[in-house]
Amino acid sequence: MEITYASSSSRNLVDSAETTTTTTTTTKTNNRPVKVIRLQQPYFASSTDSSISSSLFSVTMISKWREKVKRMSFVEWIEVFLPCLRWIRTYKWREYLQIDLMAGITVGIMLVPQAMSYAKLAGLHPIYGLYSGFVPIFLYALFGSSRQLAIGPVALVSLLVSNVLGSIADSSDKLYTELAILLALMVGILECVMGLLRLGWLIRFISHAVISGFTTSSAIIIALSQAKYFLGYDITRSSKIVPLVKSIVAGADKFLWPPFVTGSIILAILLVMKHLGKTRKYLRFLRAAGPLTAVVLGTVFVKMFHPSSISLVGEIPQGLPKFSIPKEFQHVTSLIPTALLITGVAILESVGIAKALAAKNGYELDSNQELFGLGVANICGSFFSAYPSTGSFSRSAVNHESGAKTGLSGIVMGIIMTCALLFLTPLFREIPQCALAAIVVSAVMGLVDYDEAIFLWRVNKKDFLLWTITAITTLFFGIEIGVIVGVGFSLAFVIHESANPHVAVLGRLPGTTVYRNIQQYPEAYTYNGIVIVRIDAPIYFANISFIKDRLREFEVTIDGTTKRGPEVERIYFVILEMAPVTYVDSSAVQALKDLHQEYKLRDIQIAISNPNREVLLTLAKAGLMELIGKEWYFVRIHDAVQVCLQYVANAKGSAETVKHSFDRKPSLSQKFQAQLGDTTSSPELAPGDHDSLTSRDIESAEDRRDERHPSFLRRLWKQHAQDEASSQSEPLLSREV
């Protein structure tokens, strides 16, 4: 089945086009050459053919998969499960070894005090932070695909653990610790399942504005939760800002100066070192050395002055963790929401950082393999008393800045942590709690992303509103509510944009055959009696009503545009540019049928331009090809406009009158050429290069006569209309086409 457009001056033009086998044909009717371009229709298979085609497609896919499997060597199969072999096989020992060793030592020294600090934030004993930075690091180095990501305890996950477990058990109870370990197992299983099922794409529905607002508020909550170590008295454990502030104010009479001064000085030193490490390349080692410096300074101060008002870390067990299976499985149901939330945060933070680092270092990253690696690290970590771990932004940045080339730097981090557990834990006993709190506060201050809020306000007010809603909700109603509300609004915005797509009226740019949005290009002009509409979205059940309403609006009036062509009182054609339409569902097909019937009652014809193969096949299966008419499907907008202009030019006369007028009387083109004094024959018209005769005549006249004779065309059309109005009969558009 072949689709063409046809000139209104010759009904047999369609037939002649359908019988040809070439891509284009040129037909001359009454000395009016028209070049016809075929619109190729995809093969319209029957139900039997469709089932056979589907079977063949399945067989082809299976055969391709088998061929791919056969081509994979044994080493490539091992690399699928152990991505570390990819960098081990190509490791350049002379170039990379020293760099990886230095990077691993630097980040490992940074990790030890941070791990203890984040464990305190999670409500756990500091030793569990060290455990979480031990086994997971080695496992991720084997199964993870990023070569620079540094995993372990992080502030945001620690806050989530503290928030959910605080409502179930007291932090001093053994149950609290068991639940934290069980949570690591659940998070690991979820990450492995998502990685194996390749479900990482689900996180794309969470807007960056939501993540930024959430992390900003979480950073404020984390900083306030550490205030008790600076102030010297206990405050309420909460993930909401109001209870925290009330508790801080209520206990102001218990304020102690020694921990406040000590913690503030250590925090100031950390911030200065962090700033110098970021701004001066030759001092970048200061950024990594900051946490270790804080611990050393705090310990020296306690050793020298022995202040009784400063609380210390206390005894830390020495040695590696023992293998044990997580317990308390009866609490799994209550932990599922938090496990899902931690998994989402881990994916967003880890995969986002890993992708950025992979792009900077010139290698590809498999997001699903990354999820699987994180999952294995958490599952195995839970058997060695670790709570949930994920990629750290600050440590990964330091690892990258230190020049880490492969996962060997991660293995070195694990070795540093092993040495700390075996030999250094007695030295950690007299670390002041305010020093660990200062490490946490300095780390989370970088998460307060007010620059992002300013950027969103300047660029996109909707995203700024989303950022504000998420941040405020998280601050005042808690982390879980904040995430739910933020994701809910994010999805609501997506649905709103999808249900209210951009629909533009197109006009022709002067001197070209290009049609563009008249709002974007005010110089573009439209044609009387014709509306050209571009739908910039898939058409489906959620947006079809909006699209129909917009089409009705455009039919009534299009303000602010220059119009050309014959002066008519109403719309005769609606041309739908469907190049941006990637998908059409059954609801949209039915709506198009209804729209066609509605237009038919008002003598308006739909024309469709440039649908893609899938859309065209859907319309053909639904019967819209025959309903609208095969001749009203076009390759380009310009082709459709040429044909529609010819119909509009003759709309006031009957079909028979038009037919005989070309045989008996001078045509409009002949009158036009006579008045211009043009004795040359009309050149052949190609739709890609020129208008049809009618539109070409109009535009040539406008180009030549507009400035000197503004009413030239109007007189010409009026004279032609008077000649054609001798007999009135059925309008041209009412005949069957």
XYZ file of C-alpha atoms in Angstrom:
737
model
C 0.000 0.000 0.000
C 1.545 3.239 -1.145
C 0.838 6.680 0.240
C 1.189 9.884 -1.781
C -0.167 13.348 -1.860
C -2.137 14.553 -4.848
C -2.875 17.856 -6.493
C -6.498 19.000 -6.394
C -6.373 19.772 -10.095
C -6.157 16.095 -11.048
C -7.883 13.184 -9.349
C -5.957 10.620 -11.371
C -2.680 11.949 -10.005
C -3.004 9.653 -7.022
C -3.647 6.689 -9.248
C -0.675 7.473 -11.427
C 1.521 7.815 -8.342
C 0.314 4.497 -6.960
C 1.179 2.622 -10.119
C 4.777 3.804 -10.266
C 7.646 1.950 -8.641
C 10.040 4.868 -8.287
C 10.467 7.013 -5.222
C 9.212 10.178 -6.891
C 7.180 10.978 -9.982
C 6.496 14.148 -11.887
C 3.071 14.600 -13.468
C 1.924 17.540 -15.593
C -1.776 18.350 -15.581
C -3.006 21.404 -17.497
C 0.580 22.688 -17.742
C 0.882 22.565 -13.952
C 3.797 20.295 -13.016
C 3.540 18.699 -9.587
C 6.191 16.444 -8.140
C 4.795 13.645 -5.980
C 6.853 12.149 -3.143
C 5.814 8.778 -1.821
C 5.422 8.255 1.898
C 6.653 4.732 2.545
C 4.291 2.676 4.676
C 5.692 -0.210 6.750
C 4.553 -3.688 5.954
C 1.095 -4.216 7.459
C 1.194 -7.811 8.626
C -1.798 -9.986 9.412
C -2.242 -11.614 12.799
C -0.667 -14.824 11.490
C 2.230 -12.916 9.962
C 2.651 -10.976 13.197
C 2.937 -14.158 15.245
C 5.420 -15.578 12.754
C 7.380 -12.313 12.827
C 7.435 -12.318 16.632
C 8.643 -15.921 16.645
C 11.353 -15.119 14.132
C 12.375 -12.085 16.206
C 12.628 -14.229 19.338
C 14.644 -16.877 17.504
C 16.945 -14.187 16.117
C 17.496 -12.665 19.550
C 18.233 -16.081 21.058
C 20.647 -16.923 18.277
C 22.436 -13.591 18.708
C 22.677 -14.222 22.443
C 24.078 -17.700 21.823
C 26.645 -16.348 19.393
C 27.696 -13.724 21.931
C 28.037 -16.383 24.634
C 30.080 -18.602 22.327
C 32.455 -15.750 21.512
C 33.125 -15.046 25.203
C 36.314 -16.604 26.484
C 36.760 -18.118 29.926
C 38.529 -14.974 31.133
C 35.661 -12.781 29.901
C 33.185 -14.965 31.812
C 35.226 -14.506 34.984
C 35.346 -10.741 34.397
C 31.541 -10.632 34.389
C 31.513 -11.809 38.007
C 34.832 -10.302 39.089
C 35.236 -6.897 37.409
C 38.542 -6.398 39.259
C 40.188 -8.698 36.673
C 39.678 -5.973 34.056
C 42.176 -3.653 35.729
C 44.366 -6.441 37.115
C 45.066 -7.818 33.603
C 46.128 -4.414 32.271
C 47.784 -3.089 35.423
C 50.862 -0.947 34.767
C 52.966 -1.654 37.799
C 55.604 0.975 37.239
C 53.095 3.759 36.583
C 50.233 2.885 38.921
C 51.650 1.086 41.964
C 53.144 4.051 43.800
C 50.149 6.281 43.032
C 47.620 3.682 44.217
C 49.587 3.013 47.390
C 49.756 6.710 48.299
C 46.066 7.247 47.519
C 45.034 4.203 49.570
C 47.136 5.256 52.563
C 45.800 8.820 52.408
C 42.131 7.808 52.301
C 42.684 4.989 54.809
C 44.076 7.453 57.356
C 41.034 9.642 56.674
C 38.616 6.710 57.010
C 39.639 5.518 60.488
C 38.463 8.571 62.466
C 35.514 9.167 60.136
C 34.280 5.591 60.616
C 34.234 6.015 64.386
C 32.497 9.392 64.060
C 29.757 8.074 61.788
C 29.182 5.070 64.050
C 28.535 7.492 66.925
C 26.115 9.377 64.655
C 24.300 6.086 63.985
C 23.988 5.499 67.729
C 26.479 2.628 67.674
C 29.772 2.006 69.433
C 32.732 3.376 67.398
C 34.080 -0.143 66.825
C 31.160 -0.891 64.476
C 32.231 1.983 62.277
C 35.658 0.363 61.980
C 34.031 -2.990 61.198
C 31.941 -1.326 58.454
C 35.126 -0.015 56.882
C 36.882 -3.388 56.949
C 35.213 -6.310 55.116
C 32.999 -4.227 52.741
C 36.050 -2.438 51.330
C 37.768 -5.687 50.307
C 34.587 -7.138 48.802
C 33.803 -4.012 46.828
C 37.337 -3.937 45.419
C 36.634 -7.393 43.958
C 33.020 -7.029 42.784
C 32.627 -3.275 42.231
C 33.182 -1.696 38.831
C 34.425 1.737 39.972
C 38.172 2.118 40.464
C 38.061 5.315 42.536
C 34.933 4.949 44.693
C 35.715 4.743 48.429
C 32.991 2.936 50.348
C 32.326 2.654 54.058
C 30.163 4.423 56.647
C 28.687 7.776 55.536
C 26.846 10.497 57.434
C 23.486 10.315 55.662
C 23.087 6.538 55.978
C 24.196 6.745 59.615
C 21.482 9.307 60.311
C 18.867 7.072 58.662
C 19.988 4.107 60.789
C 19.798 6.189 63.953
C 16.405 7.583 63.049
C 14.652 4.260 62.464
C 16.342 2.191 65.164
C 15.872 4.875 67.815
C 12.119 4.304 67.674
C 12.535 0.523 68.152
C 15.228 0.153 70.815
C 17.588 2.175 72.980
C 21.058 2.721 71.540
C 22.618 1.085 74.609
C 20.705 -2.162 74.078
C 22.153 -5.136 72.258
C 18.978 -5.254 70.131
C 19.895 -1.872 68.627
C 23.227 -3.209 67.357
C 21.678 -6.438 66.054
C 19.081 -4.477 64.091
C 21.760 -2.267 62.538
C 23.630 -5.370 61.342
C 20.387 -6.921 60.064
C 19.710 -3.693 58.171
C 23.037 -4.096 56.363
C 21.996 -7.580 55.218
C 18.614 -6.325 53.954
C 20.170 -3.398 52.094
C 22.732 -5.718 50.510
C 20.048 -8.133 49.312
C 17.995 -5.308 47.807
C 21.037 -3.899 45.996
C 21.992 -7.330 44.625
C 18.445 -7.988 43.398
C 18.259 -4.583 41.697
C 21.637 -5.149 40.104
C 20.802 -8.638 38.818
C 17.379 -7.533 37.511
C 18.911 -4.353 36.059
C 16.487 -2.079 37.906
C 18.842 0.801 38.541
C 16.837 2.930 36.093
C 14.042 3.271 38.684
C 16.108 5.827 40.583
C 16.013 8.153 37.569
C 12.513 9.213 38.601
C 13.944 10.984 41.643
C 14.794 14.523 40.615
C 18.190 16.046 41.341
C 16.364 18.920 43.033
C 14.791 16.409 45.446
C 18.178 14.893 46.297
C 19.757 18.316 46.787
C 16.953 19.530 49.059
C 16.960 16.282 51.010
C 20.716 16.242 51.589
C 20.735 19.927 52.569
C 18.134 19.420 55.285
C 19.743 16.156 56.375
C 23.074 17.934 56.791
C 21.439 20.497 59.087
C 19.812 17.721 61.126
C 23.121 15.846 61.371
C 24.990 18.957 62.525
C 22.367 19.708 65.199
C 22.429 16.097 66.407
C 26.164 16.492 67.138
C 25.601 19.611 69.229
C 25.432 17.556 72.441
C 29.154 16.784 72.188
C 29.944 20.493 71.884
C 27.510 21.706 74.554
C 28.295 19.064 77.149
C 24.739 17.816 77.793
C 22.346 15.339 76.197
C 19.694 16.422 73.709
C 16.724 14.599 72.254
C 17.506 12.137 69.451
C 15.284 13.160 66.523
C 15.316 13.636 62.760
C 13.154 16.777 63.010
C 14.513 20.238 63.608
C 11.874 21.454 66.082
C 12.480 18.803 68.812
C 16.234 19.250 68.420
C 16.102 23.026 68.806
C 13.690 22.777 71.740
C 15.962 20.278 73.466
C 19.043 22.441 72.906
C 17.309 25.520 74.303
C 15.784 23.659 77.254
C 19.180 22.344 78.425
C 21.049 25.626 78.070
C 21.570 25.821 81.850
C 23.787 22.672 81.647
C 26.173 24.237 79.148
C 29.893 23.415 79.633
C 32.707 25.544 78.259
C 35.582 22.997 77.906
C 33.932 20.708 75.294
C 32.538 23.716 73.426
C 35.888 25.482 73.153
C 37.780 22.285 72.320
C 35.264 21.166 69.707
C 35.040 24.635 68.143
C 38.822 24.949 67.817
C 39.119 21.493 66.238
C 36.225 22.281 63.869
C 37.867 25.566 62.828
C 41.161 23.760 62.133
C 39.342 21.148 60.063
C 37.541 23.767 57.986
C 40.755 25.723 57.349
C 42.617 22.572 56.281
C 39.719 21.537 54.075
C 39.602 24.957 52.409
C 43.353 25.060 51.809
C 43.298 21.523 50.436
C 40.596 22.485 47.902
C 41.980 25.847 46.803
C 45.709 25.066 46.609
C 46.862 21.988 44.754
C 50.208 21.759 46.526
C 48.346 21.650 49.873
C 45.671 19.144 48.878
C 47.095 16.574 51.309
C 45.686 18.783 54.104
C 42.133 17.809 53.126
C 42.810 14.136 53.731
C 44.903 14.790 56.826
C 42.169 16.841 58.499
C 40.326 14.037 60.367
C 43.573 12.493 61.594
C 44.779 15.924 62.757
C 41.546 16.429 64.701
C 41.930 13.094 66.468
C 45.586 13.690 67.299
C 44.993 17.232 68.602
C 42.033 16.130 70.694
C 43.906 13.209 72.192
C 46.971 15.355 73.003
C 44.770 17.957 74.680
C 43.081 15.310 76.860
C 46.443 13.754 77.750
C 47.828 17.126 78.788
C 44.931 18.670 80.747
C 42.671 15.726 81.678
C 39.425 17.760 81.576
C 36.688 15.873 83.402
C 33.852 17.616 81.520
C 34.937 16.271 78.107
C 33.530 12.815 77.338
C 35.876 10.281 75.720
C 35.375 7.410 73.303
C 36.375 4.830 75.886
C 37.519 1.258 75.493
C 37.493 -0.146 71.937
C 37.837 -3.919 71.411
C 41.061 -4.933 69.724
C 41.144 -7.445 66.899
C 39.218 -8.343 63.758
C 35.455 -8.973 63.839
C 34.250 -12.550 64.142
C 31.937 -14.255 61.708
C 28.306 -14.287 62.880
C 24.914 -14.546 61.204
C 22.590 -11.522 61.682
C 19.750 -12.086 64.157
C 16.393 -10.576 65.118
C 14.658 -11.479 61.838
C 11.274 -10.875 63.457
C 11.880 -7.144 62.958
C 12.381 -7.446 59.190
C 8.925 -6.076 58.364
C 9.439 -2.874 60.339
C 12.866 -2.348 58.738
C 11.767 -2.748 55.101
C 10.862 0.960 54.521
C 14.213 2.102 55.920
C 16.081 -0.552 53.931
C 14.414 0.719 50.757
C 15.256 4.310 51.652
C 18.891 3.503 52.431
C 19.140 1.520 49.191
C 17.815 4.475 47.226
C 20.185 6.905 48.912
C 23.096 4.502 48.417
C 22.337 4.123 44.720
C 21.961 7.845 44.153
C 25.096 8.733 46.071
C 27.361 5.844 45.069
C 26.360 5.357 41.445
C 26.288 9.101 40.812
C 29.797 9.574 42.224
C 31.097 6.440 40.498
C 29.803 7.537 37.083
C 31.354 10.977 37.447
C 34.722 9.505 38.443
C 34.600 6.929 35.640
C 33.985 9.671 33.069
C 36.916 11.702 34.413
C 39.247 8.695 34.303
C 38.224 7.443 30.872
C 36.544 4.084 31.438
C 32.991 2.769 31.260
C 30.911 2.004 34.340
C 28.119 -0.565 34.511
C 25.524 0.810 36.954
C 23.956 -2.584 37.526
C 27.347 -4.176 38.218
C 27.958 -1.316 40.639
C 24.744 -2.153 42.482
C 25.709 -5.802 42.630
C 29.147 -4.934 44.027
C 27.637 -2.718 46.734
C 25.144 -5.450 47.572
C 27.808 -8.139 47.965
C 29.870 -5.778 50.149
C 26.927 -5.138 52.484
C 25.808 -8.766 52.653
C 29.295 -10.030 53.516
C 29.823 -7.075 55.847
C 26.712 -8.003 57.820
C 28.331 -11.367 58.638
C 31.205 -9.448 60.226
C 29.200 -6.990 62.360
C 29.048 -4.106 59.869
C 26.122 -1.720 59.475
C 25.113 -0.374 56.003
C 27.971 1.039 53.929
C 27.987 2.950 50.674
C 30.164 5.263 48.595
C 31.451 8.386 50.317
C 31.568 11.623 48.350
C 34.381 13.217 50.375
C 36.631 10.131 50.540
C 36.043 9.305 46.856
C 36.971 12.873 45.923
C 40.177 12.628 47.967
C 40.940 9.244 46.394
C 40.533 10.723 42.921
C 42.560 13.838 43.751
C 45.320 11.633 45.143
C 45.610 10.038 41.710
C 44.126 6.576 42.339
C 44.088 4.572 39.105
C 42.604 1.200 40.103
C 40.846 -0.670 42.877
C 44.194 -1.419 44.453
C 43.818 1.848 46.383
C 40.668 0.379 47.968
C 42.558 -2.740 49.003
C 45.199 -0.523 50.612
C 42.411 1.269 52.532
C 41.239 -2.088 53.808
C 44.776 -2.966 54.911
C 45.011 0.342 56.824
C 41.713 -0.453 58.554
C 42.981 -3.958 59.364
C 46.099 -2.506 60.996
C 43.960 -0.075 62.990
C 41.783 -2.910 64.321
C 44.765 -5.102 65.180
C 47.186 -2.604 66.676
C 45.780 0.923 67.138
C 42.516 0.534 69.053
C 44.177 1.121 72.453
C 45.195 4.588 71.199
C 41.586 5.451 70.366
C 40.416 5.151 73.976
C 41.137 8.785 74.899
C 39.819 10.471 71.753
C 37.367 13.228 72.869
C 33.821 12.870 71.594
C 33.793 16.528 70.542
C 36.679 15.797 68.133
C 34.653 13.066 66.411
C 31.641 15.405 66.349
C 33.765 18.098 64.710
C 34.782 15.598 61.997
C 31.106 14.837 61.280
C 30.096 18.508 61.187
C 32.959 19.480 58.864
C 32.042 16.605 56.538
C 28.315 17.432 56.308
C 28.796 21.177 55.861
C 29.642 20.451 52.234
C 26.211 18.865 51.835
C 24.415 22.168 52.503
C 23.833 22.972 48.857
C 22.569 26.556 48.901
C 24.374 27.230 45.611
C 22.093 24.691 43.967
C 19.036 26.523 45.333
C 20.267 29.817 43.851
C 20.981 28.108 40.535
C 17.516 26.530 40.418
C 15.859 29.872 41.231
C 17.674 31.445 38.314
C 17.146 28.612 35.829
C 13.898 26.803 36.674
C 11.338 27.990 39.223
C 9.577 24.608 39.282
C 12.752 22.832 40.318
C 13.393 25.500 42.939
C 9.886 24.906 44.308
C 10.607 21.177 44.405
C 13.911 21.805 46.222
C 12.173 24.057 48.756
C 9.299 21.635 49.409
C 11.683 18.709 49.956
C 14.025 20.705 52.198
C 11.278 22.169 54.391
C 9.394 18.872 54.675
C 12.555 17.010 55.649
C 13.443 19.624 58.265
C 10.068 19.779 59.972
C 8.504 16.354 59.367
C 11.453 13.964 59.290
C 13.600 12.215 56.747
C 11.112 9.554 55.612
C 8.286 12.041 55.119
C 10.661 14.423 53.356
C 11.764 11.780 50.868
C 8.196 10.584 50.227
C 6.878 14.119 49.699
C 9.843 15.081 47.518
C 9.556 12.002 45.320
C 5.773 12.435 45.190
C 6.040 16.024 43.969
C 8.785 15.030 41.551
C 6.560 12.362 40.002
C 3.625 14.793 40.014
C 5.679 17.267 37.976
C 6.643 14.499 35.545
C 3.007 13.465 35.147
C 1.899 17.082 34.719
C 4.482 17.708 31.998
C 3.531 14.463 30.288
C -0.199 15.179 30.451
C 0.259 18.769 29.224
C 2.783 18.468 26.389
C 4.081 21.323 24.307
C 1.891 21.894 21.254
C 3.109 24.535 18.813
C 1.629 26.292 15.807
C 4.138 26.331 12.965
C 4.754 28.996 10.370
C 6.982 29.176 7.340
C 10.253 31.070 7.587
C 10.467 33.637 4.746
C 12.474 32.491 1.752
C 12.652 28.860 2.902
C 10.588 25.686 3.051
C 11.294 25.391 6.781
C 8.415 25.533 9.285
C 9.050 26.562 12.864
C 7.192 27.589 16.013
C 5.674 31.030 15.457
C 6.284 31.903 19.112
C 9.997 31.280 18.735
C 10.221 32.811 15.255
C 7.843 35.801 15.024
C 8.876 36.426 11.409
C 7.365 33.078 10.369
C 4.040 33.399 8.559
C 0.980 31.158 8.354
C -1.557 30.564 5.605
C -5.224 31.475 5.640
C -7.446 28.446 6.004
C -4.600 26.189 7.180
C -3.327 25.455 10.691
C -0.035 23.586 11.070
C 0.371 22.027 14.518
C 3.388 20.180 15.937
C 2.876 17.856 18.930
C 6.133 17.526 20.865
C 5.378 14.351 22.827
C 4.029 10.817 22.534
C 0.250 10.798 22.260
C -1.450 8.576 24.832
C -4.451 8.423 27.145
C -3.139 10.991 29.642
C -2.530 13.851 27.219
C -4.979 13.315 24.365
C -7.684 15.493 25.956
C -5.233 18.357 26.383
C -4.080 18.009 22.768
C -7.669 18.051 21.470
C -8.439 21.175 23.488
C -5.370 22.913 22.089
C -6.355 21.970 18.536
C -9.796 23.493 19.077
C -8.169 26.691 20.343
C -5.888 26.921 17.316
C -8.833 26.349 15.018
C -10.620 29.410 16.405
C -7.809 31.941 16.394
C -4.058 32.332 15.990
C -3.050 35.790 17.069
C 0.072 37.750 16.299
C 1.047 36.106 13.002
C 1.345 37.303 9.437
C -1.007 35.365 7.176
C -0.680 34.766 3.480
C -2.617 32.979 0.798
C -6.241 33.297 -0.314
C -8.431 35.222 2.090
C -10.971 32.783 3.469
C -13.251 33.058 6.460
C -12.576 29.763 8.189
C -10.166 26.864 8.629
C -10.215 24.192 5.936
C -7.178 22.105 6.905
C -5.398 21.071 10.112
C -1.928 19.662 9.397
C -0.452 17.553 12.214
C 3.336 17.418 12.212
C 4.052 14.081 13.920
C 7.825 13.801 13.605
C 8.315 14.304 17.398
C 5.564 11.789 18.210
C 7.332 8.560 19.173
C 4.317 6.575 20.345
C 0.557 6.444 19.888
C -1.678 4.255 22.055
C -5.215 2.958 21.503
C -6.814 5.863 23.386
C -5.031 8.322 21.138
C -6.149 6.412 18.047
C -9.762 6.547 19.167
C -9.437 10.240 19.959
C -8.027 10.891 16.486
C -11.004 9.082 14.999
C -13.382 11.236 17.030
C -11.486 14.348 16.011
C -11.684 13.351 12.359
C -15.467 12.904 12.600
C -15.806 16.208 14.432
C -13.795 17.995 11.756
C -15.699 16.245 8.981
C -18.978 17.743 10.226
C -17.409 21.195 9.840
C -15.777 20.454 6.458
C -12.264 20.413 7.874
C -9.711 17.923 6.613
C -6.886 16.463 8.738
C -3.496 16.024 7.085
C -0.645 14.128 8.753
C 3.001 14.865 8.137
C 6.040 12.632 8.686
C 4.869 10.002 11.189
C 7.539 7.477 12.141
C 7.269 3.807 11.252
C 5.719 2.613 14.514
C 3.166 5.422 14.631
C 2.236 4.925 10.976
C 1.831 1.185 11.518
C -0.428 1.784 14.517
C -2.597 4.199 12.525
C -2.804 1.711 9.660
C -3.846 -1.160 11.942
C -6.523 1.042 13.530
C -8.025 1.947 10.146
C -7.078 5.614 10.295
C -5.218 5.363 7.008
C -8.438 4.657 5.122
C -10.589 6.865 7.341
C -8.519 10.006 6.842
C -7.409 9.062 3.338
C -4.080 7.751 2.134
C -3.557 10.876 0.048
C -3.549 13.013 3.205
C -0.333 11.507 4.573
C 2.776 13.430 3.591
C 6.527 13.168 3.785
C 7.015 16.766 4.906
C 4.991 19.733 6.105
C 5.796 21.605 2.922
C 4.289 18.856 0.795
C 1.075 19.039 2.800
C 0.926 22.833 2.590
C 1.274 22.754 -1.217
C -1.700 20.482 -1.626
C -3.827 22.260 0.975
C -3.145 25.664 -0.596
C -4.522 24.452 -3.908
C -7.712 23.254 -2.235
C -8.090 26.474 -0.271
C -7.583 28.572 -3.388
C -10.554 26.857 -5.057
C -12.701 26.321 -1.945
C -15.342 28.853 -2.987
C -16.094 27.080 -6.223
C -17.571 23.662 -6.807
C -15.469 20.736 -7.846
C -17.006 20.653 -11.327
C -16.550 24.366 -11.819
C -12.925 24.094 -10.869
C -12.404 21.220 -13.260
C -13.956 23.039 -16.245
C -12.333 26.323 -15.350
C -8.915 24.869 -16.031
C -10.109 23.593 -19.426
C -11.989 26.699 -20.692
C -10.656 29.784 -19.020
C -7.215 31.150 -18.210
C -5.923 29.713 -14.954
C -4.867 31.837 -12.045
C -1.231 31.215 -12.907
C -1.847 32.441 -16.466
C -3.555 35.598 -15.188
C -0.753 36.034 -12.707
C 1.979 35.688 -15.318
C 0.088 37.961 -17.716
C -0.079 40.769 -15.173
C 3.583 40.343 -14.302
C 4.538 40.246 -17.954
C 6.240 36.870 -17.548
C 6.341 35.079 -20.916
C 8.584 32.232 -19.866
C 7.161 28.828 -19.120
C 6.714 27.743 -15.540
C 9.603 25.562 -14.303
C 9.010 22.150 -12.824
C 8.197 22.350 -9.142
C 9.897 20.170 -6.591
C 8.290 20.171 -3.158
C 11.658 20.384 -1.504
C 12.601 23.495 -3.463
C 9.429 25.484 -4.242
C 5.803 25.885 -3.365
C 2.994 24.549 -5.465
C 1.848 26.802 -8.268
C -0.697 28.640 -6.177
C 1.589 29.312 -3.250
C 4.503 30.134 -5.566
C 2.404 32.645 -7.429
C 1.337 34.236 -4.183
C 4.807 34.496 -2.780
C 6.401 35.686 -6.021
C 3.842 38.420 -6.229
C 4.370 39.388 -2.640
C 8.126 39.498 -3.107
C 7.856 41.667 -6.214
C 4.828 43.840 -5.596
C 4.164 44.181 -1.860
C 6.085 47.406 -1.356
C 4.939 49.182 -4.530
C 1.450 47.679 -4.940
C 0.180 46.386 -1.583
C -3.250 45.518 -2.993
C -1.931 43.701 -6.038
C -2.662 40.165 -4.871
C -6.000 41.113 -3.389
C -7.176 42.501 -6.740
C -5.858 39.428 -8.529
C -7.630 36.986 -6.201
C -10.839 39.040 -6.313
C -10.857 39.031 -10.102
C -10.186 35.288 -10.184
C -12.922 34.582 -7.639
C -15.477 36.566 -9.656
C -14.640 34.521 -12.731
C -15.018 31.259 -10.795
C -18.274 32.185 -9.010
C -20.515 31.781 -12.037
C -21.878 28.516 -10.675
C -22.252 27.444 -7.073
C -22.427 23.804 -6.050
C -21.073 21.414 -3.438
C -17.772 22.697 -1.898
C -14.616 20.988 -3.009
C -13.778 19.641 0.428
C -17.157 17.902 0.777
C -16.393 15.492 -2.034
C -14.822 12.162 -1.200
C -11.041 12.312 -1.461
